[in-house]
Coordinates of C-alpha atoms in Angstrom, one line a residue:
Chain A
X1 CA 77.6 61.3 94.7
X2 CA 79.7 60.2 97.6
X3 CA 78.5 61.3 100.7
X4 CA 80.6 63.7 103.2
X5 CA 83.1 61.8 105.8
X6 CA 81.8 61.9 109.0
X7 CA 82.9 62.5 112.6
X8 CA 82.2 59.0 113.7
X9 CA 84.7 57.7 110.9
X10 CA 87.2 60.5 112.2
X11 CA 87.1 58.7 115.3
X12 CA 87.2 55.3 113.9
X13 CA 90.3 56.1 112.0
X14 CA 91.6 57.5 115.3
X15 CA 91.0 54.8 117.2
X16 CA 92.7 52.5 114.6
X17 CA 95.3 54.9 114.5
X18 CA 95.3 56.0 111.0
X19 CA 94.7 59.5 112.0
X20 CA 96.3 60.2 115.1
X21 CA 99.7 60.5 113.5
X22 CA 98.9 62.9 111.0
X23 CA 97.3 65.2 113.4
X24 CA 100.3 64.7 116.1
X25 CA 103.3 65.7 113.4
X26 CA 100.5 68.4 112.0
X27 CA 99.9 70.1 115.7
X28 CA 103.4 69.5 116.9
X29 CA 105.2 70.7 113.9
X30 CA 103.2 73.6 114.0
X31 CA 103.7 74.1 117.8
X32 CA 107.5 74.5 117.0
X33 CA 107.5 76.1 113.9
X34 CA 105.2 78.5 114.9
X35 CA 107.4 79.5 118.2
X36 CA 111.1 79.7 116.5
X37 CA 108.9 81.2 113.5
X38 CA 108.6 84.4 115.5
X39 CA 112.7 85.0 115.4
X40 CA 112.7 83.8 111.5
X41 CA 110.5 87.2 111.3
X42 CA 111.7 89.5 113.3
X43 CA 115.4 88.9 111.5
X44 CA 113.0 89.3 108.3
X45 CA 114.2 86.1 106.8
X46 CA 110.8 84.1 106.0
X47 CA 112.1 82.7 103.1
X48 CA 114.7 80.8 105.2
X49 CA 112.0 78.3 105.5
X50 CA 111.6 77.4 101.8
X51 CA 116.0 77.4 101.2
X52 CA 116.6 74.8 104.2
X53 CA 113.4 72.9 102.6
X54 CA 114.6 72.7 99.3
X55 CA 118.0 71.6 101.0
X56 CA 116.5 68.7 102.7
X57 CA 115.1 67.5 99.4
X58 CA 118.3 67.3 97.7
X59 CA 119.6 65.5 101.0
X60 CA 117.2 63.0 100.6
X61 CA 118.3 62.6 96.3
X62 CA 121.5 62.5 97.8
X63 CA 121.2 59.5 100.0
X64 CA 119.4 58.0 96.8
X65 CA 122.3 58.7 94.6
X66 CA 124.6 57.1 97.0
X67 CA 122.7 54.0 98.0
X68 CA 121.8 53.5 93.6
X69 CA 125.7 54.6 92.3
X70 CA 127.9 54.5 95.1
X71 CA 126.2 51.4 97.1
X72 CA 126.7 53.3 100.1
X73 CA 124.0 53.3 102.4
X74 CA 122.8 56.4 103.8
X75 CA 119.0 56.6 105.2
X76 CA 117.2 59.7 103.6
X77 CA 116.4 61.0 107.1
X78 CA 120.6 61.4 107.7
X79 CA 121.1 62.6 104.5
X80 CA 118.6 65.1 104.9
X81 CA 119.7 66.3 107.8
X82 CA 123.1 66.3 107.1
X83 CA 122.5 68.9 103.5
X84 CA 120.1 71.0 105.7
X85 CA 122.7 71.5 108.6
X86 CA 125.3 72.2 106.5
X87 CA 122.7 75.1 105.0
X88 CA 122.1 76.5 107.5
X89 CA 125.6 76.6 108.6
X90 CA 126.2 79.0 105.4
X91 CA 123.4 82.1 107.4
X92 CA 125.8 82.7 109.6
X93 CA 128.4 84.0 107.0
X94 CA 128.5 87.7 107.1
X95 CA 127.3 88.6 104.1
X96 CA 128.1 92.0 104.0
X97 CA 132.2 91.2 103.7
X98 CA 131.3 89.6 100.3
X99 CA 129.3 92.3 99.1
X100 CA 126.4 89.9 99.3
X101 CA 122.9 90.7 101.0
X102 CA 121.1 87.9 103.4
X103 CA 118.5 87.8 100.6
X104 CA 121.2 87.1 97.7
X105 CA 122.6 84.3 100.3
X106 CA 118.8 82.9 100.7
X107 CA 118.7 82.8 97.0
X108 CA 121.6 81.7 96.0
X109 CA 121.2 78.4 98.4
X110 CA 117.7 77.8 97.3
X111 CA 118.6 77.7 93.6
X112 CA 121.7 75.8 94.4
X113 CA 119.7 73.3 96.0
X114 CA 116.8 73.4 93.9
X115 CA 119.4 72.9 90.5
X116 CA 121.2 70.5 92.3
X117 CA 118.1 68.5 93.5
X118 CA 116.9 68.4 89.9
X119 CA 120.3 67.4 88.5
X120 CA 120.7 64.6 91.0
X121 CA 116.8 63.8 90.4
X122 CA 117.8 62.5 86.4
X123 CA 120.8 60.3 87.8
X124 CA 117.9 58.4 89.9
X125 CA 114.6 58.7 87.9
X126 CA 113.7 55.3 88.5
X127 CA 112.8 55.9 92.6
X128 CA 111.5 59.1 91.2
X129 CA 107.9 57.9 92.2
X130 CA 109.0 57.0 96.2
X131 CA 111.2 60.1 96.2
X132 CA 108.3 63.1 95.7
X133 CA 106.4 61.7 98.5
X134 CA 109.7 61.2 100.5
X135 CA 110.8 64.7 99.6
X136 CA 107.7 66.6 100.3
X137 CA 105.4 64.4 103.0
X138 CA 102.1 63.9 102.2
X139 CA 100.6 64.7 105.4
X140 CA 98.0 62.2 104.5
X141 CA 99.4 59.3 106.3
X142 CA 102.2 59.6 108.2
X143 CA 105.0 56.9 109.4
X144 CA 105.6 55.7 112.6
X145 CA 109.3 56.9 112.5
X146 CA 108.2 60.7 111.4
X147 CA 106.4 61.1 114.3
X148 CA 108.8 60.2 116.8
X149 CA 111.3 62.3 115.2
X150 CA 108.8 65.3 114.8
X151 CA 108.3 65.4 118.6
X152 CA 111.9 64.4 119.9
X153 CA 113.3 67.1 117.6
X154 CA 110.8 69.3 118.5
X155 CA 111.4 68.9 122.2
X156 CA 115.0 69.6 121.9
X157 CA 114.3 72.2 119.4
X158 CA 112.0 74.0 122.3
X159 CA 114.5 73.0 125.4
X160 CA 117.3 74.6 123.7
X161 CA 115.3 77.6 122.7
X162 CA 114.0 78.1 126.1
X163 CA 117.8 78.1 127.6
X164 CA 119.0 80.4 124.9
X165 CA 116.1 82.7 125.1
X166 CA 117.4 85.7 126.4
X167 CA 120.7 85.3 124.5
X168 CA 118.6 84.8 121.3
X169 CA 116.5 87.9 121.6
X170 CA 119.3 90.4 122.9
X171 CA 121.6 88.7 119.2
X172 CA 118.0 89.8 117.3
X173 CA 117.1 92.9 118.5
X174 CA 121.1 94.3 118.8
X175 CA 124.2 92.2 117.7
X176 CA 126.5 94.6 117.4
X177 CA 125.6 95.3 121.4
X178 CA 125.3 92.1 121.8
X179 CA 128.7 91.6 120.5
X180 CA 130.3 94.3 122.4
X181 CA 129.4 92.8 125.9
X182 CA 130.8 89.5 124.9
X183 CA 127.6 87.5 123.8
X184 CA 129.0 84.4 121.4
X185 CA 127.0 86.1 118.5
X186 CA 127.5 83.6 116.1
X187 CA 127.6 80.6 118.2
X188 CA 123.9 82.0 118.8
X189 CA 122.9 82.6 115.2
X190 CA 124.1 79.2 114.8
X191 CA 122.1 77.5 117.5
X192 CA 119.0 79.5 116.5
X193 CA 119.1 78.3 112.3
X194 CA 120.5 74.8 113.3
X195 CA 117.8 74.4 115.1
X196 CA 115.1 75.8 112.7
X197 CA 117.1 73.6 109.8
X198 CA 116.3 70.3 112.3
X199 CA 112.9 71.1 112.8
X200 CA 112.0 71.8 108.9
X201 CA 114.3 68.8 107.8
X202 CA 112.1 66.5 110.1
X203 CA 108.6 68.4 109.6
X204 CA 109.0 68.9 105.4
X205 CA 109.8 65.1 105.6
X206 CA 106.3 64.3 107.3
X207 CA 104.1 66.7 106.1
X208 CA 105.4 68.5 102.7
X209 CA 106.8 72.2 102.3
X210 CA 104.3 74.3 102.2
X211 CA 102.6 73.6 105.8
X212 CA 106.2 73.7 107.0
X213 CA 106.9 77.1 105.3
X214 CA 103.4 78.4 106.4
X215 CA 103.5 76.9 110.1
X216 CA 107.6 78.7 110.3
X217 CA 105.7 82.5 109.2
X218 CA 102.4 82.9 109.3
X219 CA 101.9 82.5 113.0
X220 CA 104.8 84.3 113.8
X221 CA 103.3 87.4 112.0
X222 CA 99.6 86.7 113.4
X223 CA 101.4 86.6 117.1
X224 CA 103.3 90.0 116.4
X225 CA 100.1 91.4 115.3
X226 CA 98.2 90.7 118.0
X227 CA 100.8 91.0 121.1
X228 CA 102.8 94.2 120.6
X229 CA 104.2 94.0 124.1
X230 CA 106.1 90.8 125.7
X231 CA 108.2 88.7 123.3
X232 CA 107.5 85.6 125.9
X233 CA 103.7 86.0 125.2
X234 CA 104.3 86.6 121.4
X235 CA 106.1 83.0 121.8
X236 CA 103.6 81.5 122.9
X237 CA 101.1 82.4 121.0
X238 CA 102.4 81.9 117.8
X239 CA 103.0 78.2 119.2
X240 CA 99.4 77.8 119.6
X241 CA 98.6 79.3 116.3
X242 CA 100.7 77.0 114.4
X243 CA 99.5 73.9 116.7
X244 CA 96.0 75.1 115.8
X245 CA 97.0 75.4 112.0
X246 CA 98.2 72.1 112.0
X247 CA 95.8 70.1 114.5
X248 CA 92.5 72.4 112.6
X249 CA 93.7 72.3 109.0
X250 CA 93.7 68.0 109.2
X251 CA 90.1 68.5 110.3
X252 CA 89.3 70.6 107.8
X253 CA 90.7 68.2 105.1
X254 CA 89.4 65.4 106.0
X255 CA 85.9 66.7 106.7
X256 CA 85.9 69.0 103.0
X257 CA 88.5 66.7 101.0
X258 CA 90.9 68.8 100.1
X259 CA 94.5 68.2 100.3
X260 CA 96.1 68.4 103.7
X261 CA 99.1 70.7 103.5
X262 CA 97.2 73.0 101.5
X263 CA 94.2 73.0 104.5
X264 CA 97.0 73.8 106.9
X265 CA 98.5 76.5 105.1
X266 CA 94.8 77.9 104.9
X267 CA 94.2 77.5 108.0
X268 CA 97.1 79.6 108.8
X269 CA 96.4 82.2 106.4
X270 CA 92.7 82.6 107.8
X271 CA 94.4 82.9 111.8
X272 CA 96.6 85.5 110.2
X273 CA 93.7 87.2 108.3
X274 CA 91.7 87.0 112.0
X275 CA 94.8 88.6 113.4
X276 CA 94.9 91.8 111.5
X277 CA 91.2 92.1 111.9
X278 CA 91.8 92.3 115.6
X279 CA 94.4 94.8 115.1
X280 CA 92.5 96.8 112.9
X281 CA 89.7 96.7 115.8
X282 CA 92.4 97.1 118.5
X283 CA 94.2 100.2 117.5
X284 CA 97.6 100.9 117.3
X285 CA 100.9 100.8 119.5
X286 CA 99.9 103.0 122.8
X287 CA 103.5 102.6 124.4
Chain B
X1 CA 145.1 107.7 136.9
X2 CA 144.1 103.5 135.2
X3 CA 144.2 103.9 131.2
X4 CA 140.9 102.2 129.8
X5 CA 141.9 101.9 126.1
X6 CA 145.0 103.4 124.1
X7 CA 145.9 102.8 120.6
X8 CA 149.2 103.5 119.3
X9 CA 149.7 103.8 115.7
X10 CA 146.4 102.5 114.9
X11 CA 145.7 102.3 111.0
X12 CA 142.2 101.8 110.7
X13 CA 140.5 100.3 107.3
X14 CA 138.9 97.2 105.7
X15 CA 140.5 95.0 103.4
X16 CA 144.1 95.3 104.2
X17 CA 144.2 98.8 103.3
X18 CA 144.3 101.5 105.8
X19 CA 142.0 105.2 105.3
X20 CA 143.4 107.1 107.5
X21 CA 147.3 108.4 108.9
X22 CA 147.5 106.3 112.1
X23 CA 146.3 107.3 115.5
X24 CA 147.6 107.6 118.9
X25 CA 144.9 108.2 122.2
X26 CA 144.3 107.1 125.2
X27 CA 141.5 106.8 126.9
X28 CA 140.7 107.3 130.4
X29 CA 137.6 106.7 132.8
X30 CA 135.6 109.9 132.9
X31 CA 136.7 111.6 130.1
X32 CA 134.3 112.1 127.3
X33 CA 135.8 112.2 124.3
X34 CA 133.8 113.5 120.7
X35 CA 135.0 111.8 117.3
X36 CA 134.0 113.9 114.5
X37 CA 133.8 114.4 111.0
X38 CA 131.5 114.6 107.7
X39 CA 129.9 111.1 106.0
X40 CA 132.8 109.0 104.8
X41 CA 134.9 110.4 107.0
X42 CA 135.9 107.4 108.5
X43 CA 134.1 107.8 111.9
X44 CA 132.8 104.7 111.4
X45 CA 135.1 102.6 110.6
X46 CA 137.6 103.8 114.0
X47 CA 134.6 103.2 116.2
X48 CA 134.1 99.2 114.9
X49 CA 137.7 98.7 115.4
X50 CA 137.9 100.7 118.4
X51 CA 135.0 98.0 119.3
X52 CA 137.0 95.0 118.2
X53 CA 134.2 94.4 115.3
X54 CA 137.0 94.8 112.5
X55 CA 140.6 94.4 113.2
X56 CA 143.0 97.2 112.8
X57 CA 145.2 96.9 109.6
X58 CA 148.3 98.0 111.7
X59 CA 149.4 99.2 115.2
X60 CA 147.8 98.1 118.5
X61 CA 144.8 98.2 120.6
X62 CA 145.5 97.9 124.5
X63 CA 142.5 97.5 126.7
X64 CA 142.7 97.7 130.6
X65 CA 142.2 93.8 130.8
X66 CA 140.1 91.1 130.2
X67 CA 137.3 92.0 133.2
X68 CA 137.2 95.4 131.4
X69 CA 133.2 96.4 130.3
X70 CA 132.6 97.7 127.5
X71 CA 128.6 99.2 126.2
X72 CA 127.7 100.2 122.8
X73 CA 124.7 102.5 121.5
X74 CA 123.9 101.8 118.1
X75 CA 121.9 104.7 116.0
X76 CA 118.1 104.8 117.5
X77 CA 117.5 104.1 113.6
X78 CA 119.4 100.8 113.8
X79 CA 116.7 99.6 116.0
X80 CA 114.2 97.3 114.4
X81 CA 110.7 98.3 115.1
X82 CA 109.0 95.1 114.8
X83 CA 110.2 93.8 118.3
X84 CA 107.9 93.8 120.9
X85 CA 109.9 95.2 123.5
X86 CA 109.8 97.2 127.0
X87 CA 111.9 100.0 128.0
X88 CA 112.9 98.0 131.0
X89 CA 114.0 94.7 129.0
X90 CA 116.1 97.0 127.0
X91 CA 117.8 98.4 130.0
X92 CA 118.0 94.6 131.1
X93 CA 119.9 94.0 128.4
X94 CA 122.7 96.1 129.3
X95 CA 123.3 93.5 132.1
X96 CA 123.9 90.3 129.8
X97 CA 127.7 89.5 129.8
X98 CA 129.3 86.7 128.0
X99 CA 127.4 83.6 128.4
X100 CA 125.0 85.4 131.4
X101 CA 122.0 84.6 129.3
X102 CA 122.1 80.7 129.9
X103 CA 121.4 81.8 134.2
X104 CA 117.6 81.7 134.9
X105 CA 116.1 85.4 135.8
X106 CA 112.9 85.4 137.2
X107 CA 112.6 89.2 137.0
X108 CA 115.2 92.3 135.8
X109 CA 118.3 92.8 138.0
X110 CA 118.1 95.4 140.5
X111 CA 120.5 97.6 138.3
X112 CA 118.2 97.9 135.8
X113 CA 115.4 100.2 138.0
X114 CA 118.2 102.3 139.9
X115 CA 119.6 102.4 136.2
X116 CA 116.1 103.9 134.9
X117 CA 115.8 106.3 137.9
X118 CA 118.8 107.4 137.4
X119 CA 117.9 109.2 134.1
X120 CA 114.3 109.8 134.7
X121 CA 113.0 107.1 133.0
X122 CA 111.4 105.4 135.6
X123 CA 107.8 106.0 134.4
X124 CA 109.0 104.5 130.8
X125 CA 110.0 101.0 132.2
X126 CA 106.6 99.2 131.2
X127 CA 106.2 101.2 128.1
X128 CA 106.9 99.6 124.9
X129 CA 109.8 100.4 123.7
X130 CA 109.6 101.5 119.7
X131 CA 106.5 103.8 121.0
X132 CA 109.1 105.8 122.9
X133 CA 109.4 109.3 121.7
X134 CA 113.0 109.8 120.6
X135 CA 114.6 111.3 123.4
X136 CA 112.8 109.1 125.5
X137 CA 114.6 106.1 124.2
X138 CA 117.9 108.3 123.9
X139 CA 117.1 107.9 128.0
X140 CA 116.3 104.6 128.1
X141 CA 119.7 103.5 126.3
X142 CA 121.5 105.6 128.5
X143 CA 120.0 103.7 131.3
X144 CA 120.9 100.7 129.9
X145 CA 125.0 102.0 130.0
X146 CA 124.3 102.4 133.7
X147 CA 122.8 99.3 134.0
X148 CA 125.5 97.5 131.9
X149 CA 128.4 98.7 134.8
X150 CA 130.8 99.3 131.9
X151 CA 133.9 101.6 132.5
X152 CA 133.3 102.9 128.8
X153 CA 130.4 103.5 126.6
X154 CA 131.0 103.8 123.1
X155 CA 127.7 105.4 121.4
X156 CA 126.8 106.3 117.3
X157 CA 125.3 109.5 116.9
X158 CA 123.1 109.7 119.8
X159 CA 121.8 112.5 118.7
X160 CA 121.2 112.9 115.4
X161 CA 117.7 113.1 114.7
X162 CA 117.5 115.2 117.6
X163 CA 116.4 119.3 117.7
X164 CA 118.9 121.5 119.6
X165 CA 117.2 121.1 123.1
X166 CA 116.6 117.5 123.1
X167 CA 120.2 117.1 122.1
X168 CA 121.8 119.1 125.0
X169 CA 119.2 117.7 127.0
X170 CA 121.0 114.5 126.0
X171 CA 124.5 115.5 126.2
X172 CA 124.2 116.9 130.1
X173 CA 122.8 113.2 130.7
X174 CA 125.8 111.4 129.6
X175 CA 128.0 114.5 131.3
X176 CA 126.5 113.5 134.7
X177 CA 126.7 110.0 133.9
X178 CA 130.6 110.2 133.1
X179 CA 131.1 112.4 136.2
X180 CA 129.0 110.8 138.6
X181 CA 129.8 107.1 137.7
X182 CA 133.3 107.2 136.1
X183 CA 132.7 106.1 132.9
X184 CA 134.3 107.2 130.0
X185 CA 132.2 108.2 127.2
X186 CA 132.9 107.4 123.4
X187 CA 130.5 110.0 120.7
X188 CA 130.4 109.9 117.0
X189 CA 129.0 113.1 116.6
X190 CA 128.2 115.6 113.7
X191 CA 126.7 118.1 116.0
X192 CA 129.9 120.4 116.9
X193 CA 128.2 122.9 119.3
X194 CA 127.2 120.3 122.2
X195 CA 130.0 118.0 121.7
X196 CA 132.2 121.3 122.0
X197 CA 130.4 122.3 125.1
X198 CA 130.7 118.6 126.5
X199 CA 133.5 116.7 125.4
X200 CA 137.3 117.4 127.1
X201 CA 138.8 115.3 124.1
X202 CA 137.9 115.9 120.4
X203 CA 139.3 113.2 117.4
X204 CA 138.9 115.1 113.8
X205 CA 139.0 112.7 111.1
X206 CA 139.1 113.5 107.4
X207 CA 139.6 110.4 104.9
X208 CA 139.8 112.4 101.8
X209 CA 142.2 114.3 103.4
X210 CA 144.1 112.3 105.4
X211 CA 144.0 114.0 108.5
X212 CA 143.9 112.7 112.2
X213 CA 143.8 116.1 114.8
X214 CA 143.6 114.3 118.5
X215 CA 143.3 117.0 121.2
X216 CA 140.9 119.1 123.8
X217 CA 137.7 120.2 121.2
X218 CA 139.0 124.2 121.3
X219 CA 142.2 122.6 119.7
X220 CA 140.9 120.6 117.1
X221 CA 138.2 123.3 115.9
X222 CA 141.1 125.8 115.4
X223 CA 143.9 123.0 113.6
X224 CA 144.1 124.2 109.9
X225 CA 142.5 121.2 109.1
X226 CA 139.7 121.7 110.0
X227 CA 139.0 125.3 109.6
X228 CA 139.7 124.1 106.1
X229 CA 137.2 121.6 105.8
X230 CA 134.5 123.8 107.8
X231 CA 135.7 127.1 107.7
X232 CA 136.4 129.7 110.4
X233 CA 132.7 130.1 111.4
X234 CA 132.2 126.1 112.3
X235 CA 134.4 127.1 115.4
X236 CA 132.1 129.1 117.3
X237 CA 128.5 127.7 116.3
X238 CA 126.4 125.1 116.5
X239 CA 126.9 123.8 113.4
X240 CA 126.3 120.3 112.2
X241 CA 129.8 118.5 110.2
X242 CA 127.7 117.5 107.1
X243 CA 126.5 121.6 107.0

């Protein structure tokens, strides 16, 4: 029987820095998603998360298909970004002048992409192998080149976020206010899914989709359930939630062996679970 | 006396195709003016284009000019109660204009706690906001009007879950607000008695059919039109359009 990894090996992995890059993307990712996460909820679009996913797979078959049957270069990062921008471009259609609902929009993109991905998948099975773990991350090891773009995106992601704050809240909580006293509406629901669509392109590359998905919702939801008050503090508690999803569910994997992404998405489920416990405890709304 | 907003020949509609016989107003600061009508009238559908939301199928649209304010109130239920916010950052809301939001504030504007005193709301500002009773964040929107500086406030049924006290109560507000500060009030209203009591300008719409009455409220209650829709008794009671 194999014995249980220990923390000494944790830290010689870290020191040789096998680890340290997992648990960077891992805390980092989920210090992002977890803080633009809160706005995904509170416009009550969660499954936004899974569409632009989906769309950065079929990005990435994308830049396969060109670089096997076009001979056209394209690095799988681009090509990811560039189907995932282009998504998220399409959320900022108003659905309501095609008789279409947000939800019928998130579905019809994720089984467009998904179809699409699939179809594009046959026309390249041979790099089938390299393309799951390209699609989806592994969150096992992660390259040098993830890392550096999980953090710089992230960066931006948060800069941008934090100038646009106020604009970004006022577009949630009223847009036809909003609207009224000039506010460029859709210039703002543009910035706020281009930049979820850059941070999930990036993140579902390093680390697979369902941390990403979990890291984008479930500390959103644990932060609203907890701080009923100030949106700022909501913000940043949903940050550290998701950092401690991702930092806390790579220690739990490695120390139980079990699969990363799925330790990370537990984690977050257990933080949310803690959350409504509180709440339960705490009482309700008292103005 | 400066015109805010007039429309001349205004067909309103979606589509390309026009619901109702085109309208002439004009609009001016102070005056409140009631826009009423059952469901499906089409009271809707004039206030986004009076809004610029939806653009008119025909006619025009003249605003003031370009430095002109403009404030909506959207139906309490319209508000999503999963936001964590206070009374005051609602009110501080009224003050974002244009790109405003990219400038740095390190706490609300001034205009924001004269705004909230103004209406006797000053005790709400830390409250949170979706734990307001009703006409306590009927109040709170109306401070964020003030707070906004507009010249005219466009608002969707203010009142309509309200009893008969709490919308009076509501109605006297935006009276003193109009005559103290000068703006001119917009309401889509189904409530005829306080609007009556209120308004100085009444627009009667009726899609189905086809009727635009534009005049002072005593006028429009007594066209034929709407004595038909209502009947003689809607004139003199407090009765709600969708009765």
């Amino acid at each position: 029987m194999n014995e249980a990894p220990t923390w000494a090996e944790f830290v010689q992995g870290w020191e040789l820095g096998v680890y340290s890059p997992p648990v960077l993307c891992g805390v980092v990712a989920g210090l992002v998603l977890g803080a633009i996460g809160v706005f995904v909820v509170l416009r009550r679009m969660v499954f936004v998360t899974v569409a632009l996913s989906q769309a950065s797979g079929l990005g990435v078959a994308l830049s396969f298909f060109a670089g096997i049957h076009l001979g056209i270069d394209v690095h799988p990062v681009v090509g990811a970004l560039a189907i995932t921008l282009a998504t998220a471009a399409l959320f900022i259609v108003r659905t309501d002048r095609l008789g279409l609902s947000k939800e019928g929009l998130l579905g019809l993109i994720y089984l467009g992409t998904w179809a699409a991905s699939i179809i594009v998948g046959e026309k390249i099975a041979q790099e089938a192998h390299d393309i799951a773990g390209i699609l989806f991350g592994t969150a096992v090891l992660v390259e040098p080149i993830d890392v550096v773009l999980v953090v710089t995106v992230g960066a931006v992601v948060l800069a941008v976020h934090a100038l646009f704050h106020r604009g970004l809240v006022f577009v949630a909580f009223d847009p036809v206010g909003a609207e009224v006293q000039g506010l460029p509406v859709r210039v703002l629901d543009l910035t706020g899914w281009v930049l979820l669509a850059l941070e999930v392109s990036v993140a579902t590359r390093a680390l697979g989709v369902l941390p990403v998905f979990a890291f984008a919702v479930l500390p959103a939801m644990a932060a609203l359930t907890v701080i009923r008050r100030r949106i700022r503090w909501v913000l940043v508690l949903a940050a550290a939630l998701g950092a401690l999803s991702g930092g806390a569910g790579y220690l739990a994997a490695f120390f139980l062996e079990l699969p990363v992404g799925a330790s990370q998405a537990a984690v977050a489920v257990v933080l949310f679970l803690a959350s409504l416990l509180y709440r339960l405890i705490a009482g309700r709304d008292r103005g | 006396m400066t015109m805010l907003l007039s429309c001349e020949k205004l067909r309103v509609g979606y589509g390309g195709t026009a619901i109702l016989p085109p309208i002439d107003l004009a609009i001016e600061p102070g005056e409140f003016w009631a826009v009423l009508g059952r469901n499906g009238s089409g009271k809707t559908t004039l206030f986004r284009t009076l809004l610029g939301l939806i653009p008119p199928i025909a006619g025009s649209i003249t605003k003031r000019g370009p430095d002109q304010r403009s404030v909506y109130v959207p139906q309490l239920g319209s508000f999503d109660d999963l936001f964590p916010m206070l009374a005051r950052e609602v009110v501080g809301q009224g003050c974002e204009r244009g790109w405003s939001f990219l400038v740095p504030r390190v706490r609300e504007p001034a205009a924001v706690r004269s705004a909230l005193e103004e209406v006797d709301a000053l005790a709400l500002a830390d409250r949170l906001f979706r734990a307001l009773s009703e006409g306590q964040k009927r109040r709170v929107l109306l401070a964020r009007i003030i707070a906004s500086g507009a010249s005219l406030a466009l608002l969707d049924e203010p009142t309509a879950t309200m009893d008969g006290v709490a919308e009076q109560e509501a109605f006297e507000h935006l009276d003193r607000i109009r005559r103290t500060r000068g703006i001119a009030v917009v309401v889509v209203s189904h409530h005829l008695g306080a609007a009556r009591r209120t308004a100085d300008h009444a627009v009667f719409l009726d899609r189905e059919a086809g009727v635009v009455v534009v005049g002072t409220p005593a006028d429009v209650v007594a066209h034929p039109a709407f004595v038909r829709r209502y009947g003689s008794t809607a004139t003199s009671g407090d009765r709600s359009c969708d009765e």
